[in-house]
Short mmCIF file of C-alpha atoms and ligand atoms in Angstrom, two decimals:
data_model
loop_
_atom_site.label_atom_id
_atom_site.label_comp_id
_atom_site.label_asym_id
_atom_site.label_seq_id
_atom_site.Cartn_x
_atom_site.Cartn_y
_atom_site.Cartn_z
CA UNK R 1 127.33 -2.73 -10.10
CA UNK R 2 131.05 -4.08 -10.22
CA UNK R 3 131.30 -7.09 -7.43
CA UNK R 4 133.50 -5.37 -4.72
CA UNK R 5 134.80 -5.46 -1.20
CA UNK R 6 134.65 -2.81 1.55
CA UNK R 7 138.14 -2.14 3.88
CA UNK R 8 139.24 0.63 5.95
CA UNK R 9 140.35 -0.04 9.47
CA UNK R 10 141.47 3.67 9.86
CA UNK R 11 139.27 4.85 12.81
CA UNK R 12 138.35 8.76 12.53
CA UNK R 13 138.75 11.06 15.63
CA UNK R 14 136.18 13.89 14.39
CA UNK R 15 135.86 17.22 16.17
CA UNK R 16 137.16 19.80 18.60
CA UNK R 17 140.04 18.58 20.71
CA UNK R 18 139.95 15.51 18.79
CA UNK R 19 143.61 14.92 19.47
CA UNK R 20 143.30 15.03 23.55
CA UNK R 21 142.19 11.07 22.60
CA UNK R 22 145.09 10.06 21.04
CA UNK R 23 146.96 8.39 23.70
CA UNK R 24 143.85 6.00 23.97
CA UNK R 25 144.79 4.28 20.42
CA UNK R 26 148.52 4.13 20.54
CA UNK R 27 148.39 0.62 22.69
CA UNK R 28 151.63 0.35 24.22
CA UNK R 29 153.23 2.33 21.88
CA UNK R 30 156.06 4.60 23.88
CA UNK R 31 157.85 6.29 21.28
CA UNK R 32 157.33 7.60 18.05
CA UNK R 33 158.47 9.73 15.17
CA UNK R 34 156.80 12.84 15.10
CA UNK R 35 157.10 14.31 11.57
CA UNK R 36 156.06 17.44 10.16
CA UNK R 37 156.14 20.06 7.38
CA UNK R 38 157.73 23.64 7.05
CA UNK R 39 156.36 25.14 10.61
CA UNK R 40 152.59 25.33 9.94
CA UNK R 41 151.75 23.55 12.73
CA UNK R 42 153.63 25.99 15.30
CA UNK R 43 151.17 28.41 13.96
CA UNK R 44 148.07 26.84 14.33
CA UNK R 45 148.40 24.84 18.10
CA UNK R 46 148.57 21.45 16.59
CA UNK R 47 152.39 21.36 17.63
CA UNK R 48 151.46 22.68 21.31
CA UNK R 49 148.33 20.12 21.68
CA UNK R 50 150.52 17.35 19.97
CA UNK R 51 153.70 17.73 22.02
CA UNK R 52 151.49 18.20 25.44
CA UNK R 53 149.39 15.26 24.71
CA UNK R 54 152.23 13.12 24.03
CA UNK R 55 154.18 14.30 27.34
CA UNK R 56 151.22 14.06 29.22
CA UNK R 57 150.86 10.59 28.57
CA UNK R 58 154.72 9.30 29.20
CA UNK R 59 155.36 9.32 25.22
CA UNK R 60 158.61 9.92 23.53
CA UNK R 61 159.28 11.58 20.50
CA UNK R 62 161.89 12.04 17.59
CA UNK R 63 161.28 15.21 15.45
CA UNK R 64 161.48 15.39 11.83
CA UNK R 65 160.32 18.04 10.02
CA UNK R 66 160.71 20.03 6.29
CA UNK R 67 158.31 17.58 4.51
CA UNK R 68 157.50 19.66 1.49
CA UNK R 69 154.61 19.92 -0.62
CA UNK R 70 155.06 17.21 -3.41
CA UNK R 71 156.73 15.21 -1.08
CA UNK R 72 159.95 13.92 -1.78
CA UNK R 73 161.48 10.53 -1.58
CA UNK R 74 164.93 11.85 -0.05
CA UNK R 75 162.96 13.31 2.57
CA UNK R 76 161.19 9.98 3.27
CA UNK R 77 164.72 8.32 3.26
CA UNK R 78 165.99 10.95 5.61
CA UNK R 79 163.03 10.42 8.31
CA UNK R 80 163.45 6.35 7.98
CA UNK R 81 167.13 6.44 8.41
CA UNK R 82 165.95 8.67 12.02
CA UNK R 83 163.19 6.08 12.71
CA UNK R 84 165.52 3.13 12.40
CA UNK R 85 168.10 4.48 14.43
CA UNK R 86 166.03 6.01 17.10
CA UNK R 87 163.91 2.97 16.96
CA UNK R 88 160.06 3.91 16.81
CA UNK R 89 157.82 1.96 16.88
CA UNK R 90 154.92 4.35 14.86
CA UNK R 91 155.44 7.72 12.57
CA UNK R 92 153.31 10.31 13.83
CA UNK R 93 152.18 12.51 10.81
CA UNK R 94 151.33 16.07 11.89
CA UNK R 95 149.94 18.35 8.50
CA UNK R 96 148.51 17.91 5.76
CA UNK R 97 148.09 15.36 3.12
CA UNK R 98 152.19 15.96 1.82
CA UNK R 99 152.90 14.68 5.93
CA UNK R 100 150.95 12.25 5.68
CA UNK R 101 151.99 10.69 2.32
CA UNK R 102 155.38 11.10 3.04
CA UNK R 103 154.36 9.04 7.24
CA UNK R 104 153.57 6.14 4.63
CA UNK R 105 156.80 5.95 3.14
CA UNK R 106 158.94 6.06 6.14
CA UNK R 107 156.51 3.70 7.55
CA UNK R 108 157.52 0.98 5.22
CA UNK R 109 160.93 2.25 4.31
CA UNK R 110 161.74 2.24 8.35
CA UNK R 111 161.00 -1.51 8.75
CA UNK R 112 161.37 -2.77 5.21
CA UNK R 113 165.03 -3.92 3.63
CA UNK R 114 163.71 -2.56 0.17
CA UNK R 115 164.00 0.93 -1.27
CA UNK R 116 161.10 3.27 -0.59
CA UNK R 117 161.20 4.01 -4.71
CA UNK R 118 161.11 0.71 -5.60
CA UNK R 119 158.50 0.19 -3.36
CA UNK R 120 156.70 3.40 -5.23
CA UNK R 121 157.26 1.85 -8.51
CA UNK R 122 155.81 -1.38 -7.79
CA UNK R 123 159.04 -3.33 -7.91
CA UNK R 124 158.75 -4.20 -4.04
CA UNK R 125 156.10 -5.44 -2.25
CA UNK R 126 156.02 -3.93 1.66
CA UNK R 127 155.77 -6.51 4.26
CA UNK R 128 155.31 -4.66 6.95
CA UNK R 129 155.08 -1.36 8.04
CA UNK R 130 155.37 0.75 11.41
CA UNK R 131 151.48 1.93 12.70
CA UNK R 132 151.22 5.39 10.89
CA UNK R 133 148.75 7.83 13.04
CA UNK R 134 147.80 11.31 11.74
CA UNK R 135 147.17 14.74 13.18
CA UNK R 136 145.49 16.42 9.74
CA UNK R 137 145.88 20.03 9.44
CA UNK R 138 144.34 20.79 6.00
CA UNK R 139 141.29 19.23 4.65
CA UNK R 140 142.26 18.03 0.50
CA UNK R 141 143.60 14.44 0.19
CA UNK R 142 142.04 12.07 1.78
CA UNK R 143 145.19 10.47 3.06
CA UNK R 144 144.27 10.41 6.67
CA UNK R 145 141.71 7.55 5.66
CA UNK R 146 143.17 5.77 2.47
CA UNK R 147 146.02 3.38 1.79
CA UNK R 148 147.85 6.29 -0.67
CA UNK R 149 150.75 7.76 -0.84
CA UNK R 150 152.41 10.21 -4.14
CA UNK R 151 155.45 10.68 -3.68
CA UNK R 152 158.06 12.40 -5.80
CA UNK R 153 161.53 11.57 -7.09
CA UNK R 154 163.55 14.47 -7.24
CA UNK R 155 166.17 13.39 -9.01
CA UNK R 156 164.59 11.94 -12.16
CA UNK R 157 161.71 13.99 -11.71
CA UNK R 158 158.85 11.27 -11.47
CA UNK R 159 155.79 11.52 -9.06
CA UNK R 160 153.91 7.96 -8.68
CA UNK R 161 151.21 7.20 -6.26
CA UNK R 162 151.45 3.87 -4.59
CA UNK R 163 149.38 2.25 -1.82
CA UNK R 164 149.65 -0.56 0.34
CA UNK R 165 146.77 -1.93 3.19
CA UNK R 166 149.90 -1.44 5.76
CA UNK R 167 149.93 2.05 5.66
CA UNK R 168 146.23 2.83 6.34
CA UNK R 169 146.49 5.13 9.43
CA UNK R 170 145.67 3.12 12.33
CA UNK R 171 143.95 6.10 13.76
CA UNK R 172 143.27 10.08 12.48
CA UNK R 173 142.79 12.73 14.39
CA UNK R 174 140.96 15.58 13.04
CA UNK R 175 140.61 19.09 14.79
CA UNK R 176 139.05 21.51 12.18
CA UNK R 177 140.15 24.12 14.53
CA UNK R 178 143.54 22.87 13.08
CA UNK R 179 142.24 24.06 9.85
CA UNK R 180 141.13 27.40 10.13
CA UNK R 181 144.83 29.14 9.53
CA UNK R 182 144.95 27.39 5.89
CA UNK R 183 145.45 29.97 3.88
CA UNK R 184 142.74 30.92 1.10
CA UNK R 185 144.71 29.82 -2.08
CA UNK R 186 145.40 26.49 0.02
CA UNK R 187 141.76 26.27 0.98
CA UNK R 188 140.52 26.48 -3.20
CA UNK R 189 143.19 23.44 -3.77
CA UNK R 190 142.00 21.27 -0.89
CA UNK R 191 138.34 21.80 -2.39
CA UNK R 192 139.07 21.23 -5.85
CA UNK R 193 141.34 18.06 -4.93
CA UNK R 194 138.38 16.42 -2.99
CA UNK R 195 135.90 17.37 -6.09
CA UNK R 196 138.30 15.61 -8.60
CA UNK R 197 138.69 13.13 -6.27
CA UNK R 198 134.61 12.78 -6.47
CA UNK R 199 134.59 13.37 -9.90
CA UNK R 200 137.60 10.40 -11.13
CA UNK R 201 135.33 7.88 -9.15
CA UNK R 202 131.76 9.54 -10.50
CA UNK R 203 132.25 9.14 -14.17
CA UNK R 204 132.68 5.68 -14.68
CA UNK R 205 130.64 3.15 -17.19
CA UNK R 206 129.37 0.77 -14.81
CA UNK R 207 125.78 0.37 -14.80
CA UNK R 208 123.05 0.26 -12.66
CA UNK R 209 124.92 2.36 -9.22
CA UNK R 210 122.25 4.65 -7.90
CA UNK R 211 123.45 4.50 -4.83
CA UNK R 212 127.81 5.33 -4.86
CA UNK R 213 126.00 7.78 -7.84
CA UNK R 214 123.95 9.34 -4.83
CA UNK R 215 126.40 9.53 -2.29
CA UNK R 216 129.02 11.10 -4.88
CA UNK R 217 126.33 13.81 -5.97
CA UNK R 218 124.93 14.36 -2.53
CA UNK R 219 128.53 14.94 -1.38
CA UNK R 220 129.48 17.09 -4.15
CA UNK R 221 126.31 19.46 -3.10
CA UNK R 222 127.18 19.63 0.32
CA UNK R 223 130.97 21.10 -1.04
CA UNK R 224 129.37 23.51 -3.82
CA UNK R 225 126.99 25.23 -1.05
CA UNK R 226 129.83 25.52 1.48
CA UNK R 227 132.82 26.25 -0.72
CA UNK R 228 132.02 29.67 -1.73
CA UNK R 229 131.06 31.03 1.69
CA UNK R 230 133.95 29.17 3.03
CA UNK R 231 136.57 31.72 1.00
CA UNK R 232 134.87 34.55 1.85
CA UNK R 233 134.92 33.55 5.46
CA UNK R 234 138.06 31.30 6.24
CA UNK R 235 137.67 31.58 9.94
CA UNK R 236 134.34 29.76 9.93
CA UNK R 237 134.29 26.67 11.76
CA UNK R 238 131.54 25.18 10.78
CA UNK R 239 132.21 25.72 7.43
CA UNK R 240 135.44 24.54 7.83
CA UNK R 241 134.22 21.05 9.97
CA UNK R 242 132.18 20.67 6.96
CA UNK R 243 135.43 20.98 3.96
CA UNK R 244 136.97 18.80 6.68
CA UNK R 245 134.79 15.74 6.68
CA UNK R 246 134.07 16.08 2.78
CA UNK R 247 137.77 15.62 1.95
CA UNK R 248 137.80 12.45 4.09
CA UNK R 249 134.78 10.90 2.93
CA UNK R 250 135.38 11.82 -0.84
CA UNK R 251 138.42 9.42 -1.44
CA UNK R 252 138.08 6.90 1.85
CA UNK R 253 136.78 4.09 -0.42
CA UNK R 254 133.06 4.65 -0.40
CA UNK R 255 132.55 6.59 -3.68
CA UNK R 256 134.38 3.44 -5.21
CA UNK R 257 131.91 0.92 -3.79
CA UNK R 258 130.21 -1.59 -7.23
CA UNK R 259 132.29 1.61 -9.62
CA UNK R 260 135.61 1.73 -11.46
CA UNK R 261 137.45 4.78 -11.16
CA UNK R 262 139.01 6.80 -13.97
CA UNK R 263 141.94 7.95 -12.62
CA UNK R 264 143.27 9.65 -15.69
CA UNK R 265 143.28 13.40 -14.62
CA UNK R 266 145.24 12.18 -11.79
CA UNK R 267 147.61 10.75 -14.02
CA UNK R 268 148.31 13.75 -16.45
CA UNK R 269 148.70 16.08 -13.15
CA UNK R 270 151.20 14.04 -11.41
CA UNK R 271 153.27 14.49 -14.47
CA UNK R 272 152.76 18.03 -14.79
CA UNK R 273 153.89 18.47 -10.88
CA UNK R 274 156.63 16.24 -11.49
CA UNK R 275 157.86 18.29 -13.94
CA UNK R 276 156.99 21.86 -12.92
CA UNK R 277 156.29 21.23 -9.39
CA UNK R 278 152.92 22.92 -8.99
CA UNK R 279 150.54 22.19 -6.13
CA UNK R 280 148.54 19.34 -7.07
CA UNK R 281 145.02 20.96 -7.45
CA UNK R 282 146.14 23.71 -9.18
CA UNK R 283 146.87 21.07 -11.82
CA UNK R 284 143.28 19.75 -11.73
CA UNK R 285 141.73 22.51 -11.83
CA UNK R 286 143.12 23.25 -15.01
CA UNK R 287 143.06 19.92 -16.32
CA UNK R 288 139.93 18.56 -15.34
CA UNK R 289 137.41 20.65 -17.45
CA UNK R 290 139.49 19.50 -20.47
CA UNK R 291 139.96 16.03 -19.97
CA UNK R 292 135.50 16.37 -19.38
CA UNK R 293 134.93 18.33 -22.87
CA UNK R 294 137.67 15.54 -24.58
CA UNK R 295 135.41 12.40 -23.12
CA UNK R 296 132.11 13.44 -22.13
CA UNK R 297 130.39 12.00 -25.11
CA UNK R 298 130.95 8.39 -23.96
CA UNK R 299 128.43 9.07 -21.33
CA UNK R 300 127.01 12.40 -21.52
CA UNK R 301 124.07 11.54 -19.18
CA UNK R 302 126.63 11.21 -16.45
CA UNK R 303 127.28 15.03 -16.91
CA UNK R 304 123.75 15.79 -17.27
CA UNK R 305 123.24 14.84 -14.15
CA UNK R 306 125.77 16.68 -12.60
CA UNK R 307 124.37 19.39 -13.91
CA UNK R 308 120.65 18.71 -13.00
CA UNK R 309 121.60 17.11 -9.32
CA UNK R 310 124.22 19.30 -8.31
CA UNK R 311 124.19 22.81 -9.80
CA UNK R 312 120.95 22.70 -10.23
CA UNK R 313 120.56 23.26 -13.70
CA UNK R 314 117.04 23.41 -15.28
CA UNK R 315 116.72 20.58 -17.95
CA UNK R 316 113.93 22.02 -19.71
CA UNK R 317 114.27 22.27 -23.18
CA UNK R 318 117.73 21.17 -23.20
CA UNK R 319 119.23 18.29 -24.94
CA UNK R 320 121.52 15.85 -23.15
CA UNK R 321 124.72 17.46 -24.48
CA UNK R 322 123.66 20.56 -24.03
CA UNK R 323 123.39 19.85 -20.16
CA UNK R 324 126.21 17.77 -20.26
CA UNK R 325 128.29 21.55 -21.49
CA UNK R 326 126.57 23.00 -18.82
CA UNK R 327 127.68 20.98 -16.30
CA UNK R 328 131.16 21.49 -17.80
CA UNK R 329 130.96 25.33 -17.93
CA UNK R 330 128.97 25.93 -14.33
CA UNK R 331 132.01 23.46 -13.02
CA UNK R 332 134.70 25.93 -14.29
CA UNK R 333 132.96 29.07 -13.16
CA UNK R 334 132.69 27.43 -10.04
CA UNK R 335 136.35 26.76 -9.34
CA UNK R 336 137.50 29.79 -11.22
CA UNK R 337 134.89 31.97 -8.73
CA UNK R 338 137.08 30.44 -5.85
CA UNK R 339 140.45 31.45 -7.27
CA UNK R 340 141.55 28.59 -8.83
CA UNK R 341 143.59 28.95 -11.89
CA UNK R 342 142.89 28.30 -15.23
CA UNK R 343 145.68 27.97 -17.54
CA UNK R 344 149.26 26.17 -17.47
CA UNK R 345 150.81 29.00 -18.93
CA UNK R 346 149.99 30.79 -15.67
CA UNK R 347 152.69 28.61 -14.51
CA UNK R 348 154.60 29.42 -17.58
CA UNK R 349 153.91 26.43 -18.99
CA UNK R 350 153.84 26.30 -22.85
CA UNK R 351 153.74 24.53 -26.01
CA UNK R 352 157.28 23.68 -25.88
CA UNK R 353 156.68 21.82 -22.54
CA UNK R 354 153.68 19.40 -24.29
CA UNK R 355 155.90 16.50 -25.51
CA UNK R 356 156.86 16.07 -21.90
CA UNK R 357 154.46 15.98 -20.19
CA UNK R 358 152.45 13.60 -22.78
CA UNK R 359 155.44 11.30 -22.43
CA UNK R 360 156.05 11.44 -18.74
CA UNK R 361 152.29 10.78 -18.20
CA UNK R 362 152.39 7.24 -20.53
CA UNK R 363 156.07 6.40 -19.02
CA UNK R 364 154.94 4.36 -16.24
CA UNK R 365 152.10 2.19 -17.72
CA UNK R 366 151.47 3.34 -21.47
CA UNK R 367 147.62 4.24 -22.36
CA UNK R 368 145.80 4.64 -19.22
CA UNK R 369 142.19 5.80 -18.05
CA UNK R 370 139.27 3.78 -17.05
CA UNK R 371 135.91 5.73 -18.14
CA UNK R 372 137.98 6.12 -21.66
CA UNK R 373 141.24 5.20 -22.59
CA UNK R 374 143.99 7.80 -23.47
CA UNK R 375 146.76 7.54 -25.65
CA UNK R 376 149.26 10.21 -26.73
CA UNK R 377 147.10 12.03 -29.05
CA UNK R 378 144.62 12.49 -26.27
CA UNK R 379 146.71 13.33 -23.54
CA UNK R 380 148.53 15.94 -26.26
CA UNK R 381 144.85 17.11 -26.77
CA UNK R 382 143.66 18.04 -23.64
CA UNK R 383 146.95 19.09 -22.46
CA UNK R 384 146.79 21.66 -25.46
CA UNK R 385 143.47 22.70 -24.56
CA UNK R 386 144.83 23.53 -21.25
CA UNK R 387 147.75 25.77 -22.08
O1 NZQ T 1 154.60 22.45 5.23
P1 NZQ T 1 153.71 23.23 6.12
O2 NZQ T 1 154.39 24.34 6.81
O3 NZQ T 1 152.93 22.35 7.07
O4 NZQ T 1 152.64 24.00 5.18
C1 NZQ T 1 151.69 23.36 4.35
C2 NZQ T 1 152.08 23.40 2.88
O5 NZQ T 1 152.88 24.50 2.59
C3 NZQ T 1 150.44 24.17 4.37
N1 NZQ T 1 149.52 23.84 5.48
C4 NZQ T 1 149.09 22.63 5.89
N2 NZQ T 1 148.22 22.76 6.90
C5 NZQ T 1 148.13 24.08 7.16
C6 NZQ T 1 148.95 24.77 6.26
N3 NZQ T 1 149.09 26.11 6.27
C7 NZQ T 1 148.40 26.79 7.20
N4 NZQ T 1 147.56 26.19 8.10
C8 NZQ T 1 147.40 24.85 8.11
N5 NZQ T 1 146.56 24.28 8.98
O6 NZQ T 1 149.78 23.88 3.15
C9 NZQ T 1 150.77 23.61 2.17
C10 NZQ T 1 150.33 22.41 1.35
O7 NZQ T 1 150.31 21.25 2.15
P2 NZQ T 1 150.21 19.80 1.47
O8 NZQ T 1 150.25 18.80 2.56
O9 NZQ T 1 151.21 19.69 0.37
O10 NZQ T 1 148.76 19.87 0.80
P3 NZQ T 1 147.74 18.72 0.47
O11 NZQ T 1 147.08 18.23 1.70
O12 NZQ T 1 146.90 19.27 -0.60
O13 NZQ T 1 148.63 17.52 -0.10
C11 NZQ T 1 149.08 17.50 -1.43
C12 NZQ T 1 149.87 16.23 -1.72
O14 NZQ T 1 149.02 15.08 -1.61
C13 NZQ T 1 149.09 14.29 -2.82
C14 NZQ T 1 149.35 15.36 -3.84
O15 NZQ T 1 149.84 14.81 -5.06
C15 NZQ T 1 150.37 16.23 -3.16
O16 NZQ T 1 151.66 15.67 -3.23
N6 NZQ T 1 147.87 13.50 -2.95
C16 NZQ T 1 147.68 12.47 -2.10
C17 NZQ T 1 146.59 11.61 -2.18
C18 NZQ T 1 146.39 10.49 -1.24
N7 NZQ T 1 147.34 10.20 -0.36
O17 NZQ T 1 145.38 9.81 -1.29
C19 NZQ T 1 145.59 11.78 -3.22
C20 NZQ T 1 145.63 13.09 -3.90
O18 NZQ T 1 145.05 12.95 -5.16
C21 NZQ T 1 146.97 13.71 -4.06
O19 NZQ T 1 147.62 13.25 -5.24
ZN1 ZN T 2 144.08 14.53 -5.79
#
């Protein structure tokens, strides 16, 4: 294992009526921004519970709302500008994980002389930052227990992740109830984002980590048994409590304990959204099989596992690479069984569009990947496999 340390001081409110608790954790807090996305949450009670909650306990609120998917950093401007003047003292993210991200950045960019891009981009370092809390609506991200944020530049049409201990929710409330009006093709994303997320921790090169192995594998079970019932039956709450805590635990800094992350799926998708705006996990799920067939042979025992542990795939008679393809092919008819897409060019992207996307994914820091390191020729090779 990799020497590491553990850190996350978000505490999790699990469970029906979760958010009846949150005036317990906002100290003396008395008002806050309250920021939201297009209107989902007038459909699905969190906006009722929220705003009763908050009157109920003598809080005020400032309203922002129109966060969009791929959140922008004109929105997060926008919101600051409100927090400053209206003077907050916490941003309130009600949503999903585009809410949340986009809490982060008004967080810092409320309190914070620098500019929230800069900040992005590494060129500013956030000294402080307002408490974020978070009402989560669909289960994908991880955001309402991580220190992440991706957020996207409109204007020169670049979407970075960046992350800072500040902006670790200070508490998150999660209602699955909440979740049960996500709509299916919404649903297949927020799986296959938490699996990726799984999966760009999983294959790594680090020896000797049974145990972040175990818990990624274990975790990745519990998703593939529940997944598939969960589309044909969106208004199952169990089902849904389950998605719900999956996509928190997959990317809250446990599957990272003694490992080093790869990271370089990620990567090529937040180019292709930058570019073509897709939703996030459409992107991996299209990606993600490709960047596996392009690398697997630096550790194909990684992927035999994942074949053997999790789709239970019977070694016998089969070579290492052979279950290693397996693993690869039962991964895509998985996803592709849920709805997920399975080609760019079903969001007419095509040959012509390679070169940028290759480029925009080795702007920021050139060649880039942990478990193997891509340069141009691989990114323009998986890439092409994905068209
Ligand atoms: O805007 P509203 O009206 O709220 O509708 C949203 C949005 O249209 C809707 N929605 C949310 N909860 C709902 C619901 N619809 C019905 N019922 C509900 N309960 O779903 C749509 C998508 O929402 P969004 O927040 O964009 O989805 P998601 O949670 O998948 O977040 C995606 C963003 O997170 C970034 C992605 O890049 C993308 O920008 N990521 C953030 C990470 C992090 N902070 O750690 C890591 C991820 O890898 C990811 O990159
Ligand atoms: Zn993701």
């Amino acid at each position: 294992m990799q020497s590491f340390q553990f850190y996350n001081p978000t505490r999790l409110i699990f469970g029906r009526g979760a958010v009846e608790r949150l005036p317990e954790f906002l100290g003396g807090i008395r008002r806050v921004l309250f920021l939201y996305g297009g209107g989902s949450i007038k459909r699905n009670g969190a906006y009722e519970d929220v705003t009763r909650v908050l009157k109920q306990a003598g809080v005020e609120w400032v309203e922002v709302s129109g966060v969009e998917p791929n959140p922008r950093v004109g929105t997060v401007r926008r919101a600051a500008a409100i927090a400053r003047e209206a003077r907050v003292e916490a941003v309130l993210a009600v949503g999903g994980g585009s809410v949340l991200d986009a809490a982060k950045g008004v967080a810092v960019a409320a309190v914070g002389e620098a500019d929230i891009w800069d900040v992005v981009l590494g060129r500013a370092t956030p000294e402080a930052a307002l408490p974020v809390y978070a009402v989560l609506t669909l289960a994908a991200t991880g955001s309402e227990m991580n220190k992440n944020s991706v957020l996207t530049n409109e204007a020169t049409k670049e979407k970075y992740g960046w992350s800072s201990e500040l902006v670790y929710p200070r508490a998150s409330f999660l209602d699955p109830a909440y979740t049960l009006t996500v709509p299916k093709d919404q649903t297949v994303y927020g799986i296959v984002d938490m699996m990726s997320h799984i999966f760009e921790q999983y294959f790594h090169t680090v020896e000797n980590t049974p145990v972040t192995d175990r818990l990624a594998e274990g975790l990745l079970r519990a998703i593939v048994e529940a997944a598939p019932k969960l589309v044909e039956r969106l208004d199952d709450l169990a089902l849904r409590e389950t998605i719900l805590l999956a996509g928190t635990v997959a990317l809250n800094g446990t599957l990272s304990m003694g490992v080093q992350g790869d990271w370089a799926t990620h990567n090529i998708e937040h180019a292709v959204s930058a570019l073509f705006d897709i939703p996030h996990a459409a992107g991996l799920a299209i990606l993600f099989p490709h960047w596996m067939r392009h690398v697997y042979r630096v550790r194909p025992e990684r992927w035999a596992n994942l074949a053997t542990r999790v789709f239970g795939v019977d070694p016998a008679g089969k070579s290492v690479d052979d279950l290693a393809l397996a693993a690869i092919e039962r991964l895509e008819a998985f996803w592709q069984g849920l709805g997920a897409p399975a080609r760019l060019r079903e969001f007419g992207i095509t040959e012509a569009d390679v070169e940028a996307i290759v480029e925009k994914s080795l702007a920021r820091r050139g060649p880039f990947g942990h478990f193997m390191t891509l340069d141009a020729d691989d990114v323009r090779a998986i890439v092409r496999a994905a068209l």
